[in-house]
PDB file of C-alpha atoms in Angstrom:
ATOM      1  CA  UNK A   1      20.282   1.134  -8.695  1.00  0.00           C
ATOM      2  CA  UNK A   2      20.254   0.651 -12.504  1.00  0.00           C
ATOM      3  CA  UNK A   3      19.351   3.032 -15.262  1.00  0.00           C
ATOM      4  CA  UNK A   4      16.462   0.607 -16.187  1.00  0.00           C
ATOM      5  CA  UNK A   5      14.749   1.022 -13.098  1.00  0.00           C
ATOM      6  CA  UNK A   6      15.229   4.707 -13.005  1.00  0.00           C
ATOM      7  CA  UNK A   7      13.888   4.694 -16.748  1.00  0.00           C
ATOM      8  CA  UNK A   8      10.923   2.494 -15.732  1.00  0.00           C
ATOM      9  CA  UNK A   9       9.955   4.828 -12.775  1.00  0.00           C
ATOM     10  CA  UNK A  10      10.248   7.876 -15.155  1.00  0.00           C
ATOM     11  CA  UNK A  11       7.829   6.207 -17.799  1.00  0.00           C
ATOM     12  CA  UNK A  12       5.327   4.480 -15.468  1.00  0.00           C
ATOM     13  CA  UNK A  13       5.249   6.823 -12.191  1.00  0.00           C
ATOM     14  CA  UNK A  14       6.348  10.416 -13.839  1.00  0.00           C
ATOM     15  CA  UNK A  15       5.274  10.311 -17.343  1.00  0.00           C
ATOM     16  CA  UNK A  16       4.300  13.877 -17.960  1.00  0.00           C
ATOM     17  CA  UNK A  17       3.379  13.608 -21.615  1.00  0.00           C
ATOM     18  CA  UNK A  18       1.326  10.382 -21.169  1.00  0.00           C
ATOM     19  CA  UNK A  19       3.055   7.987 -23.210  1.00  0.00           C
ATOM     20  CA  UNK A  20       3.661   5.203 -21.059  1.00  0.00           C
ATOM     21  CA  UNK A  21       1.153   2.852 -22.923  1.00  0.00           C
ATOM     22  CA  UNK A  22       2.753   3.436 -26.273  1.00  0.00           C
ATOM     23  CA  UNK A  23       5.437   0.835 -26.755  1.00  0.00           C
ATOM     24  CA  UNK A  24       7.138   2.888 -29.495  1.00  0.00           C
ATOM     25  CA  UNK A  25       7.829   5.568 -27.061  1.00  0.00           C
ATOM     26  CA  UNK A  26       9.542   3.306 -24.253  1.00  0.00           C
ATOM     27  CA  UNK A  27      12.720   5.195 -24.736  1.00  0.00           C
ATOM     28  CA  UNK A  28      11.234   8.688 -24.590  1.00  0.00           C
ATOM     29  CA  UNK A  29      12.758   9.707 -21.110  1.00  0.00           C
ATOM     30  CA  UNK A  30      15.879   7.738 -21.315  1.00  0.00           C
ATOM     31  CA  UNK A  31      17.872  11.024 -21.898  1.00  0.00           C
ATOM     32  CA  UNK A  32      17.062  12.117 -18.381  1.00  0.00           C
ATOM     33  CA  UNK A  33      18.004   8.819 -16.618  1.00  0.00           C
ATOM     34  CA  UNK A  34      21.747   9.735 -16.196  1.00  0.00           C
ATOM     35  CA  UNK A  35      20.928  12.989 -14.600  1.00  0.00           C
ATOM     36  CA  UNK A  36      18.741  11.522 -12.145  1.00  0.00           C
ATOM     37  CA  UNK A  37      21.343   8.619 -11.739  1.00  0.00           C
ATOM     38  CA  UNK A  38      24.151  11.296 -10.928  1.00  0.00           C
ATOM     39  CA  UNK A  39      21.825  13.335  -8.521  1.00  0.00           C
ATOM     40  CA  UNK A  40      20.825  10.293  -6.717  1.00  0.00           C
ATOM     41  CA  UNK A  41      24.725   9.232  -6.548  1.00  0.00           C
ATOM     42  CA  UNK A  42      25.190  12.657  -4.995  1.00  0.00           C
ATOM     43  CA  UNK A  43      22.576  12.044  -2.232  1.00  0.00           C
ATOM     44  CA  UNK A  44      20.493  15.062  -3.690  1.00  0.00           C
ATOM     45  CA  UNK A  45      17.604  15.955  -1.350  1.00  0.00           C
ATOM     46  CA  UNK A  46      13.909  14.881  -2.539  1.00  0.00           C
ATOM     47  CA  UNK A  47      13.189  18.615  -3.376  1.00  0.00           C
ATOM     48  CA  UNK A  48      16.143  19.002  -5.574  1.00  0.00           C
ATOM     49  CA  UNK A  49      15.192  15.868  -7.500  1.00  0.00           C
ATOM     50  CA  UNK A  50      11.821  17.187  -7.797  1.00  0.00           C
ATOM     51  CA  UNK A  51      12.728  20.770  -8.946  1.00  0.00           C
ATOM     52  CA  UNK A  52      14.824  19.062 -11.770  1.00  0.00           C
ATOM     53  CA  UNK A  53      11.894  16.892 -13.025  1.00  0.00           C
ATOM     54  CA  UNK A  54       9.670  20.006 -13.025  1.00  0.00           C
ATOM     55  CA  UNK A  55      12.238  21.934 -14.997  1.00  0.00           C
ATOM     56  CA  UNK A  56      12.397  19.317 -17.560  1.00  0.00           C
ATOM     57  CA  UNK A  57       8.739  19.562 -17.940  1.00  0.00           C
ATOM     58  CA  UNK A  58       8.726  23.173 -18.280  1.00  0.00           C
ATOM     59  CA  UNK A  59      12.083  23.810 -20.450  1.00  0.00           C
ATOM     60  CA  UNK A  60      12.164  20.531 -22.367  1.00  0.00           C
ATOM     61  CA  UNK A  61       8.386  19.673 -23.042  1.00  0.00           C
ATOM     62  CA  UNK A  62       6.775  23.100 -22.725  1.00  0.00           C
ATOM     63  CA  UNK A  63       4.584  22.129 -19.938  1.00  0.00           C
ATOM     64  CA  UNK A  64       3.477  23.870 -16.843  1.00  0.00           C
ATOM     65  CA  UNK A  65       5.077  21.530 -14.404  1.00  0.00           C
ATOM     66  CA  UNK A  66       3.558  19.211 -11.836  1.00  0.00           C
ATOM     67  CA  UNK A  67       5.416  19.671  -8.447  1.00  0.00           C
ATOM     68  CA  UNK A  68       3.198  17.295  -6.456  1.00  0.00           C
ATOM     69  CA  UNK A  69       4.018  14.598  -8.849  1.00  0.00           C
ATOM     70  CA  UNK A  70       7.613  15.477  -9.025  1.00  0.00           C
ATOM     71  CA  UNK A  71       8.024  15.176  -5.442  1.00  0.00           C
ATOM     72  CA  UNK A  72       6.447  11.569  -5.261  1.00  0.00           C
ATOM     73  CA  UNK A  73       8.537  10.325  -8.150  1.00  0.00           C
ATOM     74  CA  UNK A  74      11.703  11.879  -6.286  1.00  0.00           C
ATOM     75  CA  UNK A  75      10.518   9.982  -3.166  1.00  0.00           C
ATOM     76  CA  UNK A  76      10.219   6.847  -5.188  1.00  0.00           C
ATOM     77  CA  UNK A  77      13.807   7.199  -6.660  1.00  0.00           C
ATOM     78  CA  UNK A  78      15.399   7.701  -3.385  1.00  0.00           C
ATOM     79  CA  UNK A  79      14.099   4.652  -2.020  1.00  0.00           C
ATOM     80  CA  UNK A  80      16.291   2.863  -4.518  1.00  0.00           C
ATOM     81  CA  UNK A  81      19.466   1.002  -3.277  1.00  0.00           C
ATOM     82  CA  UNK A  82      22.666   2.685  -4.284  1.00  0.00           C
TER      83      UNK A  82
END
């Protein structure tokens, strides 16, 4: 699993602020990639990864958080090969 793959999933599958189609915003979610890579290396459960994504949405972005989307993204991240 590479940071680029995680970043791509965050951009195209998670994208809580809807910027995937804006080429200048390509690096918007890269600050969260290392945290997720660490969680995956620790074999975190889907629910824990999703909760972290929701907390980022709420605490970093001021959004309400979308748990169903976060769970889908967490599931996709967990399918990546270590």
